[in-house]
Amino acid sequence: MEHWVTMMPKVELHAHLNGSIRDSTLLELARVLGEKGVIVFSDVEHVIMKSDRTLHEVFKLFDLIHIITTDYTTVTRITKEVVEDFAAENVVYLELRTTPKRNDSIGMSKRSYMEAVVEGLRAVSTVDIAFTPHDLGAGIPANSPPVKDLCNGTTRKKIYVRLLLSIDRRETTAAAMETVKLALEMRDLGVVGIDLSGNPIVGEWITFLPALKFAREQGLFITLHCGEVRNRKEIQAMLEFSPQRIGHACCFEEEEWRKLKTSEIPVEICLTSNIRTESISSIDIHHFVDLYNAKHPLVLCTDDAGVFSTTLSGEYFLAASAFGLGKREMFQLSRNAIDFIFADDKVKRELRENFDSAAMKLDL
Ligand code: 6MZ
């Protein structure tokens, strides 16, 4: 991969926590659970190691990942590592989404799960992090020049993180509502919105609608997984709902494309994920091209960097090579994403300043 893609500042808006775990961490955790007799390590090792998986197989893998990760120390650890990994490749703003989970066997509630996530944000140590609405990151004004690390003389990176709480399509209306209420209670800890995700062939739009409407009334931002599989009725209802962003948009038909373009709802595009899960049969027919040419608001994202063995830099590199886009166009695409983030204008202003000073350094 070319150096400039990694060096370029980037904005990640569609990353699922449990899909973004390092391979090495997942294998280590599975080995420990194997030793405790909770799982049979040799059975899961080959499932964890990557190869192409259909969308259906991906959700089976998530069930396994959740068995491996759903305890407090693990949730804290993976959150810390995921943020540090994104920051290491110059992601300067990250919206991390996760499904609050109950685990009765250890007394875990959706709230205490989320507290473990926030603990992970607090534990981030390789970079400066700003994750609450009042927080400018390790006491350092966000627009101050990067600080030299006193130990090794290198420049410390800085990342803004915001959280989205996901409603899983397997959940009931009441469970979805519980997640929205939790999001409202956790606003001061950097929760800014709600995502609807999970296996797209499970659940019905009408089940989640009351919770999503409530979330919107209360001023939370909303992003929906939309059109991962063919389902015209649902896609139309989702566009009608007018969320602030949608993810994927793979299986749209003419009429839905028209509606989407008129609506100007930004689309979170996850190229590797779409190809790996066979939602799109080949990269050269990916809807990125049509939307990009139509100047529709777009943002490149990883979806599940761990599960699909990718990085955000990798996604930018893939788009640049597959669609013949140059360094400047990719930088502009990355910078445009600031318009679609779920943070306030002050953060947007600071990010734009960061991008502009990076452009000078990268000679863009
Ligand atoms: C839909 C997805 C997804 O929430 O446990 N998730 N939902 N489509 C996708 N595309 C492949 N990738 C991930 O992270 C894992 C959960 O995110 C959702 C699924 O519900 C999965 O269980 P968290 O942190």
Tab-separated table of C-alpha atoms and ligand atoms in Angstrom:
chain	number	residue	atom	x	y	z
A	1	MET	CA	0.000	0.000	0.000
A	2	GLU	CA	1.236	3.454	-0.769
A	3	HIS	CA	2.546	5.578	2.054
A	4	TRP	CA	0.281	8.602	1.411
A	5	VAL	CA	-2.892	6.595	2.091
A	6	THR	CA	-1.698	5.739	5.576
A	7	MET	CA	-0.341	9.234	6.225
A	8	MET	CA	-3.514	10.988	5.089
A	9	PRO	CA	-5.932	11.954	7.912
A	10	LYS	CA	-9.098	9.873	7.759
A	11	VAL	CA	-12.586	9.770	9.236
A	12	GLU	CA	-14.153	6.395	10.129
A	13	LEU	CA	-17.926	6.450	10.521
A	14	HIS	CA	-18.962	2.801	10.168
A	15	ALA	CA	-16.967	0.474	12.429
A	16	HIS	CA	-18.534	-2.249	14.601
A	17	LEU	CA	-16.523	-2.803	17.777
A	18	ASN	CA	-16.755	-6.596	17.809
A	19	GLY	CA	-15.994	-6.750	14.090
A	20	SER	CA	-12.833	-4.696	14.477
A	21	ILE	CA	-10.854	-6.897	16.878
A	22	ARG	CA	-7.247	-7.776	16.065
A	23	ASP	CA	-6.815	-11.406	14.931
A	24	SER	CA	-4.078	-11.899	17.484
A	25	THR	CA	-6.343	-10.756	20.335
A	26	LEU	CA	-9.253	-12.907	19.215
A	27	LEU	CA	-7.062	-15.991	18.972
A	28	GLU	CA	-5.494	-15.291	22.352
A	29	LEU	CA	-8.926	-14.900	23.994
A	30	ALA	CA	-10.235	-18.048	22.288
A	31	ARG	CA	-7.205	-19.995	23.504
A	32	VAL	CA	-7.855	-18.914	27.101
A	33	LEU	CA	-11.539	-19.897	26.865
A	34	GLY	CA	-10.419	-23.211	25.340
A	35	GLU	CA	-8.150	-23.843	28.333
A	36	LYS	CA	-11.077	-23.096	30.652
A	37	GLY	CA	-13.196	-25.613	28.748
A	38	VAL	CA	-15.780	-23.012	27.628
A	39	ILE	CA	-15.066	-23.645	23.943
A	40	VAL	CA	-13.006	-26.150	21.960
A	41	PHE	CA	-10.140	-24.040	20.629
A	42	SER	CA	-9.306	-26.331	17.685
A	43	ASP	CA	-12.932	-26.040	16.506
A	44	VAL	CA	-12.952	-22.247	16.488
A	45	GLU	CA	-9.396	-21.505	15.336
A	46	HIS	CA	-10.138	-22.103	11.662
A	47	VAL	CA	-13.426	-20.167	11.925
A	48	ILE	CA	-11.590	-17.116	13.247
A	49	MET	CA	-8.833	-17.225	10.648
A	50	LYS	CA	-10.016	-15.337	7.630
A	51	SER	CA	-11.292	-16.559	4.322
A	52	ASP	CA	-14.229	-15.427	2.214
A	53	ARG	CA	-17.501	-15.646	4.094
A	54	THR	CA	-21.026	-15.094	2.927
A	55	LEU	CA	-23.196	-12.611	4.791
A	56	HIS	CA	-24.913	-15.542	6.518
A	57	GLU	CA	-21.579	-17.012	7.684
A	58	VAL	CA	-20.464	-13.611	8.960
A	59	PHE	CA	-23.358	-13.538	11.428
A	60	LYS	CA	-22.522	-17.056	12.625
A	61	LEU	CA	-18.989	-15.790	13.245
A	62	PHE	CA	-20.343	-12.854	15.268
A	63	ASP	CA	-22.172	-15.258	17.576
A	64	LEU	CA	-18.842	-16.954	18.235
A	65	ILE	CA	-17.006	-13.654	18.707
A	66	HIS	CA	-19.620	-12.572	21.248
A	67	ILE	CA	-19.065	-15.726	23.325
A	68	ILE	CA	-15.356	-14.912	23.316
A	69	THR	CA	-15.628	-11.192	24.106
A	70	THR	CA	-18.620	-10.534	26.336
A	71	ASP	CA	-17.034	-9.923	29.728
A	72	TYR	CA	-15.938	-6.633	31.236
A	73	THR	CA	-12.164	-6.833	30.946
A	74	THR	CA	-12.341	-8.102	27.391
A	75	VAL	CA	-14.782	-5.403	26.281
A	76	THR	CA	-12.486	-2.771	27.797
A	77	ARG	CA	-9.414	-4.284	26.181
A	78	ILE	CA	-10.852	-4.592	22.678
A	79	THR	CA	-12.213	-1.031	22.792
A	80	LYS	CA	-8.790	0.330	23.730
A	81	GLU	CA	-7.045	-1.710	21.036
A	82	VAL	CA	-9.533	-0.856	18.299
A	83	VAL	CA	-9.201	2.894	18.957
A	84	GLU	CA	-5.408	2.665	19.094
A	85	ASP	CA	-5.310	0.685	15.843
A	86	PHE	CA	-7.431	3.242	14.011
A	87	ALA	CA	-5.367	6.114	15.408
A	88	ALA	CA	-2.151	4.381	14.330
A	89	GLU	CA	-3.253	4.639	10.693
A	90	ASN	CA	-4.147	8.325	11.119
A	91	VAL	CA	-7.876	8.074	11.683
A	92	VAL	CA	-8.468	11.431	13.371
A	93	TYR	CA	-12.196	11.007	14.030
A	94	LEU	CA	-13.865	7.670	14.767
A	95	GLU	CA	-17.513	6.849	15.339
A	96	LEU	CA	-17.424	3.436	16.941
A	97	ARG	CA	-20.665	1.495	17.104
A	98	THR	CA	-21.520	-1.413	19.335
A	99	THR	CA	-24.583	-3.363	20.464
A	100	PRO	CA	-25.069	-3.056	24.245
A	101	LYS	CA	-25.331	-6.645	25.516
A	102	ARG	CA	-26.675	-8.398	28.559
A	103	ASN	CA	-24.802	-11.370	29.926
A	104	ASP	CA	-26.807	-12.655	32.874
A	105	SER	CA	-24.208	-15.243	33.849
A	106	ILE	CA	-21.871	-12.438	34.983
A	107	GLY	CA	-24.541	-9.885	35.895
A	108	MET	CA	-23.795	-7.747	32.851
A	109	SER	CA	-26.480	-5.286	31.793
A	110	LYS	CA	-26.551	-3.143	28.664
A	111	ARG	CA	-25.425	-0.244	30.844
A	112	SER	CA	-22.527	-2.046	32.483
A	113	TYR	CA	-21.446	-3.363	29.051
A	114	MET	CA	-21.293	0.241	27.846
A	115	GLU	CA	-19.430	1.317	30.974
A	116	ALA	CA	-16.780	-1.255	30.079
A	117	VAL	CA	-16.588	0.280	26.591
A	118	VAL	CA	-16.107	3.768	28.055
A	119	GLU	CA	-13.445	2.325	30.373
A	120	GLY	CA	-11.673	1.177	27.199
A	121	LEU	CA	-11.738	4.714	25.831
A	122	ARG	CA	-10.251	5.974	29.095
A	123	ALA	CA	-7.539	3.314	28.879
A	124	VAL	CA	-6.287	4.480	25.468
A	125	SER	CA	-2.653	5.357	26.019
A	126	THR	CA	-0.711	5.377	22.759
A	127	VAL	CA	-2.580	8.469	21.495
A	128	ASP	CA	-4.445	11.471	22.892
A	129	ILE	CA	-8.158	10.821	22.854
A	130	ALA	CA	-11.134	13.191	23.095
A	131	PHE	CA	-14.438	11.390	23.502
A	132	THR	CA	-16.875	13.461	25.545
A	133	PRO	CA	-18.618	16.611	24.310
A	134	HIS	CA	-16.551	18.684	26.768
A	135	ASP	CA	-13.295	16.884	26.291
A	136	LEU	CA	-10.575	18.275	24.120
A	137	GLY	CA	-8.342	15.317	24.765
A	138	ALA	CA	-5.850	14.734	27.539
A	139	GLY	CA	-6.152	18.346	28.602
A	140	ILE	CA	-4.656	19.509	25.344
A	141	PRO	CA	-6.533	22.119	23.289
A	142	ALA	CA	-7.641	20.316	20.154
A	143	ASN	CA	-6.158	22.871	17.790
A	144	SER	CA	-2.795	23.123	19.466
A	145	PRO	CA	0.181	21.785	17.534
A	146	PRO	CA	0.896	18.059	18.076
A	147	VAL	CA	2.860	17.439	21.260
A	148	LYS	CA	6.247	15.746	21.144
A	149	ASP	CA	6.255	12.539	23.129
A	150	LEU	CA	8.763	13.203	25.888
A	151	CYS	CA	9.995	9.600	25.940
A	152	ASN	CA	10.948	9.018	22.335
A	153	GLY	CA	10.676	12.404	20.657
A	154	THR	CA	7.997	11.290	18.188
A	155	THR	CA	4.787	13.281	17.661
A	156	ARG	CA	1.784	11.981	19.589
A	157	LYS	CA	-1.323	11.429	17.545
A	158	LYS	CA	-4.763	12.601	18.545
A	159	ILE	CA	-8.151	11.051	17.872
A	160	TYR	CA	-11.742	12.118	18.458
A	161	VAL	CA	-14.071	9.234	19.272
A	162	ARG	CA	-17.871	9.219	19.442
A	163	LEU	CA	-20.088	6.226	20.204
A	164	LEU	CA	-23.176	4.920	18.439
A	165	LEU	CA	-25.337	2.316	20.157
A	166	SER	CA	-26.538	-0.408	17.814
A	167	ILE	CA	-29.939	-2.020	17.920
A	168	ASP	CA	-29.620	-5.640	16.783
A	169	ARG	CA	-32.353	-6.741	14.361
A	170	ARG	CA	-33.025	-9.739	16.629
A	171	GLU	CA	-34.227	-7.392	19.385
A	172	THR	CA	-37.794	-6.577	20.423
A	173	THR	CA	-39.333	-3.106	20.482
A	174	ALA	CA	-38.816	-2.958	24.249
A	175	ALA	CA	-35.155	-3.983	23.981
A	176	ALA	CA	-34.595	-1.378	21.240
A	177	MET	CA	-36.206	1.247	23.444
A	178	GLU	CA	-33.920	0.272	26.334
A	179	THR	CA	-30.913	0.895	24.085
A	180	VAL	CA	-32.194	4.334	23.065
A	181	LYS	CA	-32.792	5.306	26.706
A	182	LEU	CA	-29.295	4.159	27.570
A	183	ALA	CA	-27.899	6.270	24.725
A	184	LEU	CA	-29.695	9.305	26.138
A	185	GLU	CA	-28.302	8.654	29.607
A	186	MET	CA	-24.787	8.339	28.184
A	187	ARG	CA	-24.694	11.489	26.108
A	188	ASP	CA	-22.154	13.068	28.401
A	189	LEU	CA	-19.885	10.089	27.812
A	190	GLY	CA	-19.748	10.621	24.071
A	191	VAL	CA	-22.779	8.660	22.851
A	192	VAL	CA	-24.209	10.597	19.926
A	193	GLY	CA	-26.508	8.281	18.056
A	194	ILE	CA	-28.219	5.019	17.218
A	195	ASP	CA	-27.477	2.420	14.549
A	196	LEU	CA	-29.750	-0.352	13.334
A	197	SER	CA	-27.746	-3.422	12.342
A	198	GLY	CA	-27.579	-7.207	12.577
A	199	ASN	CA	-28.568	-9.953	10.190
A	200	PRO	CA	-30.657	-8.192	7.517
A	201	ILE	CA	-32.900	-11.183	6.902
A	202	VAL	CA	-33.989	-11.154	10.548
A	203	GLY	CA	-36.556	-8.784	12.103
A	204	GLU	CA	-38.952	-6.213	10.724
A	205	TRP	CA	-38.631	-2.457	10.318
A	206	ILE	CA	-41.902	-1.855	12.156
A	207	THR	CA	-40.415	-3.445	15.321
A	208	PHE	CA	-37.667	-0.824	15.574
A	209	LEU	CA	-39.585	2.189	14.351
A	210	PRO	CA	-40.986	3.331	17.749
A	211	ALA	CA	-37.503	3.329	19.318
A	212	LEU	CA	-35.963	5.084	16.311
A	213	LYS	CA	-38.671	7.741	16.295
A	214	PHE	CA	-38.137	8.319	19.998
A	215	ALA	CA	-34.375	8.574	19.467
A	216	ARG	CA	-34.901	11.189	16.802
A	217	GLU	CA	-37.347	13.191	18.915
A	218	GLN	CA	-34.731	13.267	21.650
A	219	GLY	CA	-32.108	14.625	19.278
A	220	LEU	CA	-29.964	11.524	18.780
A	221	PHE	CA	-28.466	11.001	15.325
A	222	ILE	CA	-29.535	7.905	13.401
A	223	THR	CA	-27.813	5.693	10.865
A	224	LEU	CA	-29.443	2.581	9.413
A	225	HIS	CA	-28.054	-0.493	7.674
A	226	CYS	CA	-30.137	-0.202	4.561
A	227	GLY	CA	-30.410	-2.492	1.540
A	228	GLU	CA	-27.839	-5.124	2.473
A	229	VAL	CA	-30.254	-7.607	0.951
A	230	ARG	CA	-33.176	-7.131	-1.427
A	231	ASN	CA	-36.163	-5.805	0.473
A	232	ARG	CA	-37.864	-3.006	-1.441
A	233	LYS	CA	-40.548	-2.331	1.118
A	234	GLU	CA	-38.034	-1.918	3.926
A	235	ILE	CA	-35.595	0.155	1.874
A	236	GLN	CA	-38.373	2.554	0.926
A	237	ALA	CA	-39.618	2.822	4.520
A	238	MET	CA	-36.075	3.525	5.698
A	239	LEU	CA	-35.523	6.274	3.126
A	240	GLU	CA	-38.910	7.702	4.040
A	241	PHE	CA	-37.761	7.834	7.673
A	242	SER	CA	-34.918	10.081	6.537
A	243	PRO	CA	-32.036	9.032	8.803
A	244	GLN	CA	-28.921	11.233	8.967
A	245	ARG	CA	-26.875	8.491	7.219
A	246	ILE	CA	-27.318	4.985	5.840
A	247	GLY	CA	-24.861	2.109	5.573
A	248	HIS	CA	-24.218	-0.083	2.497
A	249	ALA	CA	-27.130	0.588	0.059
A	250	CYS	CA	-26.167	-2.486	-1.976
A	251	CYS	CA	-29.481	-3.845	-3.214
A	252	PHE	CA	-31.287	-0.746	-4.428
A	253	GLU	CA	-33.354	-0.586	-7.595
A	254	GLU	CA	-33.858	2.379	-9.942
A	255	GLU	CA	-36.629	3.959	-7.910
A	256	GLU	CA	-34.659	3.678	-4.645
A	257	TRP	CA	-31.555	5.207	-6.253
A	258	ARG	CA	-33.676	8.121	-7.374
A	259	LYS	CA	-35.118	8.591	-3.895
A	260	LEU	CA	-31.707	8.335	-2.289
A	261	LYS	CA	-30.157	10.890	-4.606
A	262	THR	CA	-32.981	13.353	-4.080
A	263	SER	CA	-32.764	12.869	-0.322
A	264	GLU	CA	-28.993	13.520	-0.264
A	265	ILE	CA	-28.659	11.109	2.675
A	266	PRO	CA	-24.925	10.337	3.016
A	267	VAL	CA	-23.948	6.705	2.389
A	268	GLU	CA	-21.320	4.798	4.398
A	269	ILE	CA	-19.560	2.639	1.799
A	270	CYS	CA	-17.727	-0.512	2.902
A	271	LEU	CA	-16.068	-1.914	-0.234
A	272	THR	CA	-14.214	-4.954	1.136
A	273	SER	CA	-17.164	-5.985	3.298
A	274	ASN	CA	-19.559	-5.810	0.342
A	275	ILE	CA	-17.274	-7.888	-1.857
A	276	ARG	CA	-16.398	-10.454	0.832
A	277	THR	CA	-20.021	-11.010	1.781
A	278	GLU	CA	-20.999	-11.162	-1.910
A	279	SER	CA	-23.487	-8.321	-1.475
A	280	ILE	CA	-21.770	-6.919	-4.585
A	281	SER	CA	-20.406	-9.429	-7.082
A	282	SER	CA	-17.382	-7.456	-8.259
A	283	ILE	CA	-15.717	-4.172	-7.393
A	284	ASP	CA	-15.978	-2.676	-10.885
A	285	ILE	CA	-19.782	-2.673	-10.666
A	286	HIS	CA	-19.863	-1.223	-7.141
A	287	HIS	CA	-22.373	1.622	-6.678
A	288	PHE	CA	-19.533	3.797	-5.338
A	289	VAL	CA	-18.840	4.794	-8.954
A	290	ASP	CA	-22.335	5.991	-9.747
A	291	LEU	CA	-22.749	7.815	-6.439
A	292	TYR	CA	-19.295	9.398	-6.685
A	293	ASN	CA	-19.958	10.599	-10.230
A	294	ALA	CA	-23.336	11.982	-9.122
A	295	LYS	CA	-21.509	13.842	-6.301
A	296	HIS	CA	-23.743	12.100	-3.782
A	297	PRO	CA	-22.441	12.421	-0.170
A	298	LEU	CA	-20.244	9.391	0.517
A	299	VAL	CA	-17.794	8.139	3.101
A	300	LEU	CA	-15.468	5.144	2.856
A	301	CYS	CA	-15.525	2.896	5.930
A	302	THR	CA	-14.261	-0.505	7.088
A	303	ASP	CA	-17.416	-2.056	8.630
A	304	ASP	CA	-15.510	-4.885	10.360
A	305	ALA	CA	-11.770	-4.365	9.978
A	306	GLY	CA	-11.015	-7.551	11.949
A	307	VAL	CA	-13.527	-9.884	10.344
A	308	PHE	CA	-12.704	-8.680	6.813
A	309	SER	CA	-8.941	-8.224	7.377
A	310	THR	CA	-8.882	-4.647	6.230
A	311	THR	CA	-7.977	-1.138	7.425
A	312	LEU	CA	-9.389	2.255	6.525
A	313	SER	CA	-6.176	3.027	4.628
A	314	GLY	CA	-6.726	-0.242	2.768
A	315	GLU	CA	-10.244	0.851	1.790
A	316	TYR	CA	-8.943	4.179	0.446
A	317	PHE	CA	-6.203	2.399	-1.451
A	318	LEU	CA	-8.693	-0.077	-2.892
A	319	ALA	CA	-10.992	2.734	-4.058
A	320	ALA	CA	-8.063	4.678	-5.550
A	321	SER	CA	-6.810	1.691	-7.524
A	322	ALA	CA	-10.168	0.190	-8.491
A	323	PHE	CA	-11.730	3.464	-9.637
A	324	GLY	CA	-8.633	5.280	-10.900
A	325	LEU	CA	-8.769	8.136	-8.390
A	326	GLY	CA	-5.704	10.188	-7.543
A	327	LYS	CA	-4.160	11.316	-4.287
A	328	ARG	CA	-5.949	14.698	-4.278
A	329	GLU	CA	-9.359	13.196	-5.029
A	330	MET	CA	-8.925	10.678	-2.215
A	331	PHE	CA	-7.870	13.411	0.181
A	332	GLN	CA	-10.947	15.442	-0.751
A	333	LEU	CA	-13.186	12.391	-0.293
A	334	SER	CA	-11.719	11.893	3.154
A	335	ARG	CA	-12.096	15.566	4.085
A	336	ASN	CA	-15.711	15.668	2.847
A	337	ALA	CA	-16.620	13.055	5.454
A	338	ILE	CA	-16.312	15.756	8.120
A	339	ASP	CA	-19.629	17.151	6.843
A	340	PHE	CA	-21.430	13.926	7.824
A	341	ILE	CA	-20.045	13.296	11.318
A	342	PHE	CA	-22.351	13.279	14.342
A	343	ALA	CA	-20.345	15.824	16.329
A	344	ASP	CA	-20.727	19.551	16.875
A	345	ASP	CA	-19.459	22.374	14.706
A	346	LYS	CA	-16.486	23.010	16.925
A	347	VAL	CA	-15.159	19.499	16.310
A	348	LYS	CA	-15.863	19.888	12.598
A	349	ARG	CA	-13.916	23.152	12.511
A	350	GLU	CA	-10.960	21.625	14.306
A	351	LEU	CA	-10.928	18.616	12.005
A	352	ARG	CA	-10.966	20.839	8.934
A	353	GLU	CA	-7.988	22.730	10.321
A	354	ASN	CA	-6.195	19.423	10.947
A	355	PHE	CA	-6.882	18.301	7.387
A	356	ASP	CA	-5.706	21.574	5.923
A	357	SER	CA	-2.428	21.524	7.767
A	358	ALA	CA	-1.964	17.846	6.804
A	359	ALA	CA	-2.586	18.776	3.151
A	360	MET	CA	0.348	21.192	3.273
A	361	LYS	CA	2.616	18.583	4.836
A	362	LEU	CA	1.565	15.906	2.337
A	363	ASP	CA	1.899	18.356	-0.528
A	364	LEU	CA	-1.726	17.974	-1.605
B	1	6MZ	C1	-25.140	-5.791	9.615
B	1	6MZ	C2	-23.395	-5.962	11.111
B	1	6MZ	C3	-22.472	-6.091	10.056
B	1	6MZ	O1	-22.182	-4.528	17.925
B	1	6MZ	O2	-21.195	-6.617	18.834
B	1	6MZ	N1	-22.716	-6.039	12.255
B	1	6MZ	N2	-24.718	-5.821	10.886
B	1	6MZ	N3	-24.313	-5.919	8.557
B	1	6MZ	C4	-22.978	-6.066	8.721
B	1	6MZ	N4	-22.196	-6.226	7.608
B	1	6MZ	C5	-21.370	-7.328	7.382
B	1	6MZ	N5	-21.247	-6.200	10.590
B	1	6MZ	C6	-21.409	-6.161	11.937
B	1	6MZ	O3	-20.365	-5.691	16.663
B	1	6MZ	C7	-20.769	-6.823	15.939
B	1	6MZ	C8	-22.227	-6.705	15.513
B	1	6MZ	O4	-22.363	-5.654	14.558
B	1	6MZ	C9	-23.353	-5.974	13.594
B	1	6MZ	C10	-23.897	-7.336	13.981
B	1	6MZ	O5	-25.056	-7.171	14.772
B	1	6MZ	C11	-22.770	-7.942	14.788
B	1	6MZ	O6	-23.203	-8.922	15.686
B	1	6MZ	P1	-20.927	-5.322	18.125
B	1	6MZ	O7	-19.815	-4.550	18.748
